Amino acid sequence: MAKKLANVNKNICVACGVCALECPREAIRIHNGCYAMVNEDICVGCGLCKKACPAEAIELKERG
Ligand code: SF4
Ligand code: SF4
């Protein structure tokens, strides 16, 4: 299991979908067209979504 996990700030996310396109694991879906949701079982914490997000809505957090 990866140590880190992408975490979306739903209040900042504008649901553009860029992160979902960039994720090499297809771990992100846009929930009801409102915000990005990360599948925690699939995310490997690579950070590509964070780099790609134009709204800076994604942070990497340590897994608990
Ligand atoms: S950190 Fe990597 S694997 Fe996880 S959601 Fe972002 S792009 Fe996908
Ligand atoms: S790239 Fe950023 S703003 Fe766009 S859907 Fe993903 S988290 Fe939301």
PDB file of N, CA, C and O and ligand atoms in Angstrom:
ATOM      1  N   MET A   1       0.850  -1.202   0.000  1.00  0.00           N
ATOM      2  CA  MET A   1       0.000   0.000   0.000  1.00  0.00           C
ATOM      3  C   MET A   1       0.880   1.245   0.000  1.00  0.00           C
ATOM      4  O   MET A   1       1.834   1.329   0.769  1.00  0.00           O
ATOM      5  N   ALA A   2       0.548   2.200  -0.861  1.00  0.00           N
ATOM      6  CA  ALA A   2       1.305   3.457  -0.927  1.00  0.00           C
ATOM      7  C   ALA A   2       1.169   4.227   0.379  1.00  0.00           C
ATOM      8  O   ALA A   2       0.170   4.102   1.090  1.00  0.00           O
ATOM      9  N   LYS A   3       2.201   5.015   0.687  1.00  0.00           N
ATOM     10  CA  LYS A   3       2.186   5.786   1.932  1.00  0.00           C
ATOM     11  C   LYS A   3       1.331   7.027   1.819  1.00  0.00           C
ATOM     12  O   LYS A   3       0.800   7.510   2.805  1.00  0.00           O
ATOM     13  N   LYS A   4       1.239   7.550   0.605  1.00  0.00           N
ATOM     14  CA  LYS A   4       0.502   8.802   0.434  1.00  0.00           C
ATOM     15  C   LYS A   4      -0.758   8.596  -0.393  1.00  0.00           C
ATOM     16  O   LYS A   4      -0.904   7.611  -1.115  1.00  0.00           O
ATOM     17  N   LEU A   5      -1.619   9.597  -0.265  1.00  0.00           N
ATOM     18  CA  LEU A   5      -2.935   9.513  -0.889  1.00  0.00           C
ATOM     19  C   LEU A   5      -3.333  10.918  -1.341  1.00  0.00           C
ATOM     20  O   LEU A   5      -3.109  11.897  -0.615  1.00  0.00           O
ATOM     21  N   ALA A   6      -3.894  11.008  -2.544  1.00  0.00           N
ATOM     22  CA  ALA A   6      -4.373  12.308  -3.015  1.00  0.00           C
ATOM     23  C   ALA A   6      -5.671  12.659  -2.298  1.00  0.00           C
ATOM     24  O   ALA A   6      -6.550  11.814  -2.130  1.00  0.00           O
ATOM     25  N   ASN A   7      -5.756  13.920  -1.878  1.00  0.00           N
ATOM     26  CA  ASN A   7      -6.921  14.382  -1.145  1.00  0.00           C
ATOM     27  C   ASN A   7      -7.464  15.651  -1.822  1.00  0.00           C
ATOM     28  O   ASN A   7      -6.746  16.619  -1.977  1.00  0.00           O
ATOM     29  N   VAL A   8      -8.728  15.609  -2.235  1.00  0.00           N
ATOM     30  CA  VAL A   8      -9.332  16.737  -2.947  1.00  0.00           C
ATOM     31  C   VAL A   8     -10.081  17.645  -1.970  1.00  0.00           C
ATOM     32  O   VAL A   8     -10.891  17.171  -1.173  1.00  0.00           O
ATOM     33  N   ASN A   9      -9.818  18.928  -2.076  1.00  0.00           N
ATOM     34  CA  ASN A   9     -10.596  19.911  -1.315  1.00  0.00           C
ATOM     35  C   ASN A   9     -11.838  20.228  -2.149  1.00  0.00           C
ATOM     36  O   ASN A   9     -11.762  20.915  -3.164  1.00  0.00           O
ATOM     37  N   LYS A  10     -12.976  19.710  -1.734  1.00  0.00           N
ATOM     38  CA  LYS A  10     -14.221  19.835  -2.510  1.00  0.00           C
ATOM     39  C   LYS A  10     -14.667  21.285  -2.639  1.00  0.00           C
ATOM     40  O   LYS A  10     -15.402  21.636  -3.555  1.00  0.00           O
ATOM     41  N   ASN A  11     -14.254  22.118  -1.727  1.00  0.00           N
ATOM     42  CA  ASN A  11     -14.659  23.531  -1.758  1.00  0.00           C
ATOM     43  C   ASN A  11     -13.894  24.320  -2.815  1.00  0.00           C
ATOM     44  O   ASN A  11     -14.331  25.389  -3.223  1.00  0.00           O
ATOM     45  N   ILE A  12     -12.748  23.782  -3.232  1.00  0.00           N
ATOM     46  CA  ILE A  12     -11.922  24.476  -4.219  1.00  0.00           C
ATOM     47  C   ILE A  12     -12.073  23.851  -5.600  1.00  0.00           C
ATOM     48  O   ILE A  12     -11.999  24.539  -6.608  1.00  0.00           O
ATOM     49  N   CYS A  13     -12.288  22.558  -5.645  1.00  0.00           N
ATOM     50  CA  CYS A  13     -12.392  21.828  -6.919  1.00  0.00           C
ATOM     51  C   CYS A  13     -13.486  22.419  -7.799  1.00  0.00           C
ATOM     52  O   CYS A  13     -14.590  22.702  -7.331  1.00  0.00           O
ATOM     53  N   VAL A  14     -13.162  22.607  -9.088  1.00  0.00           N
ATOM     54  CA  VAL A  14     -14.133  23.138 -10.039  1.00  0.00           C
ATOM     55  C   VAL A  14     -14.596  22.055 -11.026  1.00  0.00           C
ATOM     56  O   VAL A  14     -15.213  22.365 -12.044  1.00  0.00           O
ATOM     57  N   ALA A  15     -14.298  20.802 -10.696  1.00  0.00           N
ATOM     58  CA  ALA A  15     -14.772  19.652 -11.478  1.00  0.00           C
ATOM     59  C   ALA A  15     -14.373  19.691 -12.945  1.00  0.00           C
ATOM     60  O   ALA A  15     -15.128  19.262 -13.809  1.00  0.00           O
ATOM     61  N   CYS A  16     -13.182  20.201 -13.224  1.00  0.00           N
ATOM     62  CA  CYS A  16     -12.726  20.304 -14.615  1.00  0.00           C
ATOM     63  C   CYS A  16     -12.347  18.948 -15.206  1.00  0.00           C
ATOM     64  O   CYS A  16     -12.330  18.781 -16.419  1.00  0.00           O
ATOM     65  N   GLY A  17     -11.989  17.995 -14.349  1.00  0.00           N
ATOM     66  CA  GLY A  17     -11.671  16.651 -14.822  1.00  0.00           C
ATOM     67  C   GLY A  17     -10.232  16.425 -15.251  1.00  0.00           C
ATOM     68  O   GLY A  17      -9.884  15.320 -15.663  1.00  0.00           O
ATOM     69  N   VAL A  18      -9.401  17.455 -15.176  1.00  0.00           N
ATOM     70  CA  VAL A  18      -8.000  17.319 -15.595  1.00  0.00           C
ATOM     71  C   VAL A  18      -7.288  16.241 -14.775  1.00  0.00           C
ATOM     72  O   VAL A  18      -6.541  15.425 -15.312  1.00  0.00           O
ATOM     73  N   CYS A  19      -7.513  16.223 -13.503  1.00  0.00           N
ATOM     74  CA  CYS A  19      -6.856  15.240 -12.629  1.00  0.00           C
ATOM     75  C   CYS A  19      -7.216  13.813 -13.033  1.00  0.00           C
ATOM     76  O   CYS A  19      -6.368  12.929 -13.028  1.00  0.00           O
ATOM     77  N   ALA A  20      -8.476  13.617 -13.380  1.00  0.00           N
ATOM     78  CA  ALA A  20      -8.924  12.280 -13.774  1.00  0.00           C
ATOM     79  C   ALA A  20      -8.220  11.824 -15.051  1.00  0.00           C
ATOM     80  O   ALA A  20      -7.875  10.655 -15.206  1.00  0.00           O
ATOM     81  N   LEU A  21      -7.990  12.780 -15.969  1.00  0.00           N
ATOM     82  CA  LEU A  21      -7.292  12.451 -17.211  1.00  0.00           C
ATOM     83  C   LEU A  21      -5.825  12.148 -16.956  1.00  0.00           C
ATOM     84  O   LEU A  21      -5.224  11.298 -17.618  1.00  0.00           O
ATOM     85  N   GLU A  22      -5.229  12.833 -16.000  1.00  0.00           N
ATOM     86  CA  GLU A  22      -3.796  12.694 -15.735  1.00  0.00           C
ATOM     87  C   GLU A  22      -3.454  11.465 -14.906  1.00  0.00           C
ATOM     88  O   GLU A  22      -2.340  10.940 -14.981  1.00  0.00           O
ATOM     89  N   CYS A  23      -4.368  11.020 -14.109  1.00  0.00           N
ATOM     90  CA  CYS A  23      -4.072   9.907 -13.195  1.00  0.00           C
ATOM     91  C   CYS A  23      -3.754   8.622 -13.955  1.00  0.00           C
ATOM     92  O   CYS A  23      -4.590   8.118 -14.694  1.00  0.00           O
ATOM     93  N   PRO A  24      -2.547   8.085 -13.784  1.00  0.00           N
ATOM     94  CA  PRO A  24      -2.149   6.877 -14.508  1.00  0.00           C
ATOM     95  C   PRO A  24      -2.889   5.628 -14.031  1.00  0.00           C
ATOM     96  O   PRO A  24      -2.884   4.605 -14.707  1.00  0.00           O
ATOM     97  N   ARG A  25      -3.523   5.725 -12.881  1.00  0.00           N
ATOM     98  CA  ARG A  25      -4.235   4.578 -12.307  1.00  0.00           C
ATOM     99  C   ARG A  25      -5.750   4.666 -12.484  1.00  0.00           C
ATOM    100  O   ARG A  25      -6.477   3.794 -12.019  1.00  0.00           O
ATOM    101  N   GLU A  26      -6.207   5.728 -13.099  1.00  0.00           N
ATOM    102  CA  GLU A  26      -7.646   5.964 -13.246  1.00  0.00           C
ATOM    103  C   GLU A  26      -8.356   5.877 -11.894  1.00  0.00           C
ATOM    104  O   GLU A  26      -9.398   5.239 -11.750  1.00  0.00           O
ATOM    105  N   ALA A  27      -7.733   6.544 -10.909  1.00  0.00           N
ATOM    106  CA  ALA A  27      -8.258   6.491  -9.541  1.00  0.00           C
ATOM    107  C   ALA A  27      -9.241   7.624  -9.240  1.00  0.00           C
ATOM    108  O   ALA A  27      -9.808   7.678  -8.164  1.00  0.00           O
ATOM    109  N   ILE A  28      -9.429   8.536 -10.203  1.00  0.00           N
ATOM    110  CA  ILE A  28     -10.276   9.705  -9.930  1.00  0.00           C
ATOM    111  C   ILE A  28     -11.507   9.714 -10.830  1.00  0.00           C
ATOM    112  O   ILE A  28     -11.419   9.471 -12.027  1.00  0.00           O
ATOM    113  N   ARG A  29     -12.633  10.001 -10.210  1.00  0.00           N
ATOM    114  CA  ARG A  29     -13.897  10.179 -10.929  1.00  0.00           C
ATOM    115  C   ARG A  29     -14.487  11.519 -10.506  1.00  0.00           C
ATOM    116  O   ARG A  29     -14.280  11.954  -9.383  1.00  0.00           O
ATOM    117  N   ILE A  30     -15.238  12.146 -11.406  1.00  0.00           N
ATOM    118  CA  ILE A  30     -15.943  13.373 -11.029  1.00  0.00           C
ATOM    119  C   ILE A  30     -17.318  12.964 -10.492  1.00  0.00           C
ATOM    120  O   ILE A  30     -18.119  12.396 -11.221  1.00  0.00           O
ATOM    121  N   HIS A  31     -17.541  13.261  -9.246  1.00  0.00           N
ATOM    122  CA  HIS A  31     -18.768  12.845  -8.566  1.00  0.00           C
ATOM    123  C   HIS A  31     -19.924  13.782  -8.912  1.00  0.00           C
ATOM    124  O   HIS A  31     -19.889  14.974  -8.595  1.00  0.00           O
ATOM    125  N   ASN A  32     -20.942  13.234  -9.569  1.00  0.00           N
ATOM    126  CA  ASN A  32     -22.140  14.006  -9.936  1.00  0.00           C
ATOM    127  C   ASN A  32     -21.825  15.336 -10.626  1.00  0.00           C
ATOM    128  O   ASN A  32     -22.591  16.292 -10.492  1.00  0.00           O
ATOM    129  N   GLY A  33     -20.706  15.378 -11.324  1.00  0.00           N
ATOM    130  CA  GLY A  33     -20.327  16.611 -12.013  1.00  0.00           C
ATOM    131  C   GLY A  33     -19.946  17.747 -11.076  1.00  0.00           C
ATOM    132  O   GLY A  33     -19.845  18.897 -11.501  1.00  0.00           O
ATOM    133  N   CYS A  34     -19.753  17.417  -9.796  1.00  0.00           N
ATOM    134  CA  CYS A  34     -19.531  18.480  -8.791  1.00  0.00           C
ATOM    135  C   CYS A  34     -18.086  18.594  -8.321  1.00  0.00           C
ATOM    136  O   CYS A  34     -17.580  19.704  -8.165  1.00  0.00           O
ATOM    137  N   TYR A  35     -17.453  17.461  -8.061  1.00  0.00           N
ATOM    138  CA  TYR A  35     -16.078  17.521  -7.555  1.00  0.00           C
ATOM    139  C   TYR A  35     -15.387  16.182  -7.797  1.00  0.00           C
ATOM    140  O   TYR A  35     -16.054  15.150  -8.011  1.00  0.00           O
ATOM    141  N   ALA A  36     -14.058  16.214  -7.740  1.00  0.00           N
ATOM    142  CA  ALA A  36     -13.275  15.006  -7.978  1.00  0.00           C
ATOM    143  C   ALA A  36     -13.258  14.123  -6.731  1.00  0.00           C
ATOM    144  O   ALA A  36     -13.159  14.626  -5.609  1.00  0.00           O
ATOM    145  N   MET A  37     -13.382  12.832  -6.950  1.00  0.00           N
ATOM    146  CA  MET A  37     -13.305  11.864  -5.856  1.00  0.00           C
ATOM    147  C   MET A  37     -12.210  10.861  -6.137  1.00  0.00           C
ATOM    148  O   MET A  37     -12.140  10.301  -7.224  1.00  0.00           O
ATOM    149  N   VAL A  38     -11.342  10.634  -5.154  1.00  0.00           N
ATOM    150  CA  VAL A  38     -10.222   9.706  -5.308  1.00  0.00           C
ATOM    151  C   VAL A  38     -10.599   8.344  -4.723  1.00  0.00           C
ATOM    152  O   VAL A  38     -11.084   8.263  -3.590  1.00  0.00           O
ATOM    153  N   ASN A  39     -10.380   7.310  -5.512  1.00  0.00           N
ATOM    154  CA  ASN A  39     -10.565   5.950  -5.004  1.00  0.00           C
ATOM    155  C   ASN A  39      -9.312   5.587  -4.196  1.00  0.00           C
ATOM    156  O   ASN A  39      -8.235   5.383  -4.755  1.00  0.00           O
ATOM    157  N   GLU A  40      -9.468   5.542  -2.909  1.00  0.00           N
ATOM    158  CA  GLU A  40      -8.328   5.345  -2.001  1.00  0.00           C
ATOM    159  C   GLU A  40      -7.675   3.973  -2.173  1.00  0.00           C
ATOM    160  O   GLU A  40      -6.507   3.786  -1.836  1.00  0.00           O
ATOM    161  N   ASP A  41      -8.428   3.016  -2.693  1.00  0.00           N
ATOM    162  CA  ASP A  41      -7.883   1.672  -2.876  1.00  0.00           C
ATOM    163  C   ASP A  41      -6.961   1.597  -4.093  1.00  0.00           C
ATOM    164  O   ASP A  41      -6.159   0.675  -4.208  1.00  0.00           O
ATOM    165  N   ILE A  42      -7.113   2.547  -5.002  1.00  0.00           N
ATOM    166  CA  ILE A  42      -6.362   2.513  -6.256  1.00  0.00           C
ATOM    167  C   ILE A  42      -5.219   3.523  -6.273  1.00  0.00           C
ATOM    168  O   ILE A  42      -4.160   3.284  -6.847  1.00  0.00           O
ATOM    169  N   CYS A  43      -5.411   4.686  -5.638  1.00  0.00           N
ATOM    170  CA  CYS A  43      -4.410   5.761  -5.645  1.00  0.00           C
ATOM    171  C   CYS A  43      -3.078   5.268  -5.077  1.00  0.00           C
ATOM    172  O   CYS A  43      -3.032   4.623  -4.037  1.00  0.00           O
ATOM    173  N   VAL A  44      -1.984   5.609  -5.798  1.00  0.00           N
ATOM    174  CA  VAL A  44      -0.646   5.229  -5.334  1.00  0.00           C
ATOM    175  C   VAL A  44       0.155   6.439  -4.844  1.00  0.00           C
ATOM    176  O   VAL A  44       1.354   6.341  -4.594  1.00  0.00           O
ATOM    177  N   GLY A  45      -0.502   7.596  -4.762  1.00  0.00           N
ATOM    178  CA  GLY A  45       0.150   8.776  -4.200  1.00  0.00           C
ATOM    179  C   GLY A  45       1.245   9.372  -5.057  1.00  0.00           C
ATOM    180  O   GLY A  45       2.167  10.005  -4.544  1.00  0.00           O
ATOM    181  N   CYS A  46       1.146   9.204  -6.378  1.00  0.00           N
ATOM    182  CA  CYS A  46       2.216   9.684  -7.273  1.00  0.00           C
ATOM    183  C   CYS A  46       2.265  11.203  -7.377  1.00  0.00           C
ATOM    184  O   CYS A  46       3.290  11.767  -7.721  1.00  0.00           O
ATOM    185  N   GLY A  47       1.143  11.864  -7.148  1.00  0.00           N
ATOM    186  CA  GLY A  47       1.114  13.322  -7.150  1.00  0.00           C
ATOM    187  C   GLY A  47       0.890  13.972  -8.508  1.00  0.00           C
ATOM    188  O   GLY A  47       0.888  15.200  -8.610  1.00  0.00           O
ATOM    189  N   LEU A  48       0.700  13.181  -9.556  1.00  0.00           N
ATOM    190  CA  LEU A  48       0.493  13.766 -10.887  1.00  0.00           C
ATOM    191  C   LEU A  48      -0.787  14.591 -10.941  1.00  0.00           C
ATOM    192  O   LEU A  48      -0.849  15.625 -11.607  1.00  0.00           O
ATOM    193  N   CYS A  49      -1.805  14.168 -10.241  1.00  0.00           N
ATOM    194  CA  CYS A  49      -3.070  14.913 -10.218  1.00  0.00           C
ATOM    195  C   CYS A  49      -2.879  16.265  -9.544  1.00  0.00           C
ATOM    196  O   CYS A  49      -3.394  17.276 -10.000  1.00  0.00           O
ATOM    197  N   LYS A  50      -2.122  16.256  -8.480  1.00  0.00           N
ATOM    198  CA  LYS A  50      -1.844  17.503  -7.750  1.00  0.00           C
ATOM    199  C   LYS A  50      -1.124  18.498  -8.655  1.00  0.00           C
ATOM    200  O   LYS A  50      -1.467  19.677  -8.709  1.00  0.00           O
ATOM    201  N   LYS A  51      -0.131  18.008  -9.396  1.00  0.00           N
ATOM    202  CA  LYS A  51       0.619  18.880 -10.304  1.00  0.00           C
ATOM    203  C   LYS A  51      -0.282  19.434 -11.403  1.00  0.00           C
ATOM    204  O   LYS A  51      -0.122  20.571 -11.844  1.00  0.00           O
ATOM    205  N   ALA A  52      -1.220  18.620 -11.855  1.00  0.00           N
ATOM    206  CA  ALA A  52      -2.044  19.002 -13.001  1.00  0.00           C
ATOM    207  C   ALA A  52      -3.216  19.902 -12.638  1.00  0.00           C
ATOM    208  O   ALA A  52      -3.737  20.611 -13.499  1.00  0.00           O
ATOM    209  N   CYS A  53      -3.629  19.896 -11.403  1.00  0.00           N
ATOM    210  CA  CYS A  53      -4.854  20.618 -11.018  1.00  0.00           C
ATOM    211  C   CYS A  53      -4.671  22.135 -11.142  1.00  0.00           C
ATOM    212  O   CYS A  53      -3.856  22.724 -10.441  1.00  0.00           O
ATOM    213  N   PRO A  54      -5.472  22.783 -12.000  1.00  0.00           N
ATOM    214  CA  PRO A  54      -5.339  24.232 -12.189  1.00  0.00           C
ATOM    215  C   PRO A  54      -5.854  25.029 -10.990  1.00  0.00           C
ATOM    216  O   PRO A  54      -5.513  26.200 -10.847  1.00  0.00           O
ATOM    217  N   ALA A  55      -6.649  24.407 -10.165  1.00  0.00           N
ATOM    218  CA  ALA A  55      -7.230  25.111  -9.013  1.00  0.00           C
ATOM    219  C   ALA A  55      -6.446  24.859  -7.725  1.00  0.00           C
ATOM    220  O   ALA A  55      -6.804  25.384  -6.670  1.00  0.00           O
ATOM    221  N   GLU A  56      -5.415  24.049  -7.828  1.00  0.00           N
ATOM    222  CA  GLU A  56      -4.636  23.662  -6.635  1.00  0.00           C
ATOM    223  C   GLU A  56      -5.540  23.099  -5.539  1.00  0.00           C
ATOM    224  O   GLU A  56      -5.425  23.457  -4.368  1.00  0.00           O
ATOM    225  N   ALA A  57      -6.436  22.230  -5.975  1.00  0.00           N
ATOM    226  CA  ALA A  57      -7.415  21.657  -5.045  1.00  0.00           C
ATOM    227  C   ALA A  57      -6.961  20.333  -4.447  1.00  0.00           C
ATOM    228  O   ALA A  57      -7.649  19.775  -3.593  1.00  0.00           O
ATOM    229  N   ILE A  58      -5.800  19.824  -4.908  1.00  0.00           N
ATOM    230  CA  ILE A  58      -5.366  18.504  -4.452  1.00  0.00           C
ATOM    231  C   ILE A  58      -4.092  18.590  -3.628  1.00  0.00           C
ATOM    232  O   ILE A  58      -3.139  19.269  -4.005  1.00  0.00           O
ATOM    233  N   GLU A  59      -4.105  17.934  -2.503  1.00  0.00           N
ATOM    234  CA  GLU A  59      -2.909  17.785  -1.671  1.00  0.00           C
ATOM    235  C   GLU A  59      -2.648  16.294  -1.476  1.00  0.00           C
ATOM    236  O   GLU A  59      -3.568  15.483  -1.580  1.00  0.00           O
ATOM    237  N   LEU A  60      -1.390  15.969  -1.197  1.00  0.00           N
ATOM    238  CA  LEU A  60      -1.073  14.591  -0.846  1.00  0.00           C
ATOM    239  C   LEU A  60      -1.048  14.493   0.664  1.00  0.00           C
ATOM    240  O   LEU A  60      -0.444  15.323   1.339  1.00  0.00           O
ATOM    241  N   LYS A  61      -1.708  13.511   1.195  1.00  0.00           N
ATOM    242  CA  LYS A  61      -1.689  13.327   2.647  1.00  0.00           C
ATOM    243  C   LYS A  61      -1.135  11.946   2.973  1.00  0.00           C
ATOM    244  O   LYS A  61      -1.168  11.040   2.137  1.00  0.00           O
ATOM    245  N   GLU A  62      -0.616  11.844   4.164  1.00  0.00           N
ATOM    246  CA  GLU A  62      -0.111  10.555   4.632  1.00  0.00           C
ATOM    247  C   GLU A  62      -1.304   9.644   4.908  1.00  0.00           C
ATOM    248  O   GLU A  62      -2.316  10.081   5.428  1.00  0.00           O
ATOM    249  N   ARG A  63      -1.143   8.394   4.553  1.00  0.00           N
ATOM    250  CA  ARG A  63      -2.201   7.438   4.904  1.00  0.00           C
ATOM    251  C   ARG A  63      -2.138   7.160   6.398  1.00  0.00           C
ATOM    252  O   ARG A  63      -1.069   7.101   6.979  1.00  0.00           O
ATOM    253  N   GLY A  64      -3.292   6.998   6.982  1.00  0.00           N
ATOM    254  CA  GLY A  64      -3.356   6.834   8.437  1.00  0.00           C
ATOM    255  C   GLY A  64      -2.883   5.512   8.927  1.00  0.00           C
ATOM    256  O   GLY A  64      -2.703   4.563   8.220  1.00  0.00           O
TER     257      GLY A  64
HETATM  258  S1  SF4 B   1      -1.800  10.657  -6.607  1.00  0.00           S
HETATM  259 FE1  SF4 B   1      -1.422   9.601  -8.561  1.00  0.00          FE
HETATM  260  S2  SF4 B   1      -2.550   7.684  -8.376  1.00  0.00           S
HETATM  261 FE2  SF4 B   1      -3.344   9.030  -6.785  1.00  0.00          FE
HETATM  262  S3  SF4 B   1      -5.135   9.997  -7.715  1.00  0.00           S
HETATM  263 FE3  SF4 B   1      -3.364  11.362  -8.048  1.00  0.00          FE
HETATM  264  S4  SF4 B   1      -2.569  10.807 -10.069  1.00  0.00           S
HETATM  265 FE4  SF4 B   1      -3.899   9.139  -9.367  1.00  0.00          FE
HETATM  266  S1  SF4 B   2      -8.033  19.010 -11.650  1.00  0.00           S
HETATM  267 FE1  SF4 B   2      -8.468  20.027  -9.685  1.00  0.00          FE
HETATM  268  S2  SF4 B   2     -10.211  21.363 -10.093  1.00  0.00           S
HETATM  269 FE2  SF4 B   2     -10.081  19.897 -11.785  1.00  0.00          FE
HETATM  270  S3  SF4 B   2     -11.447  18.184 -11.181  1.00  0.00           S
HETATM  271 FE3  SF4 B   2      -9.391  17.682 -10.469  1.00  0.00          FE
HETATM  272  S4  SF4 B   2      -9.282  18.415  -8.335  1.00  0.00           S
HETATM  273 FE4  SF4 B   2     -11.024  19.415  -9.322  1.00  0.00          FE
END
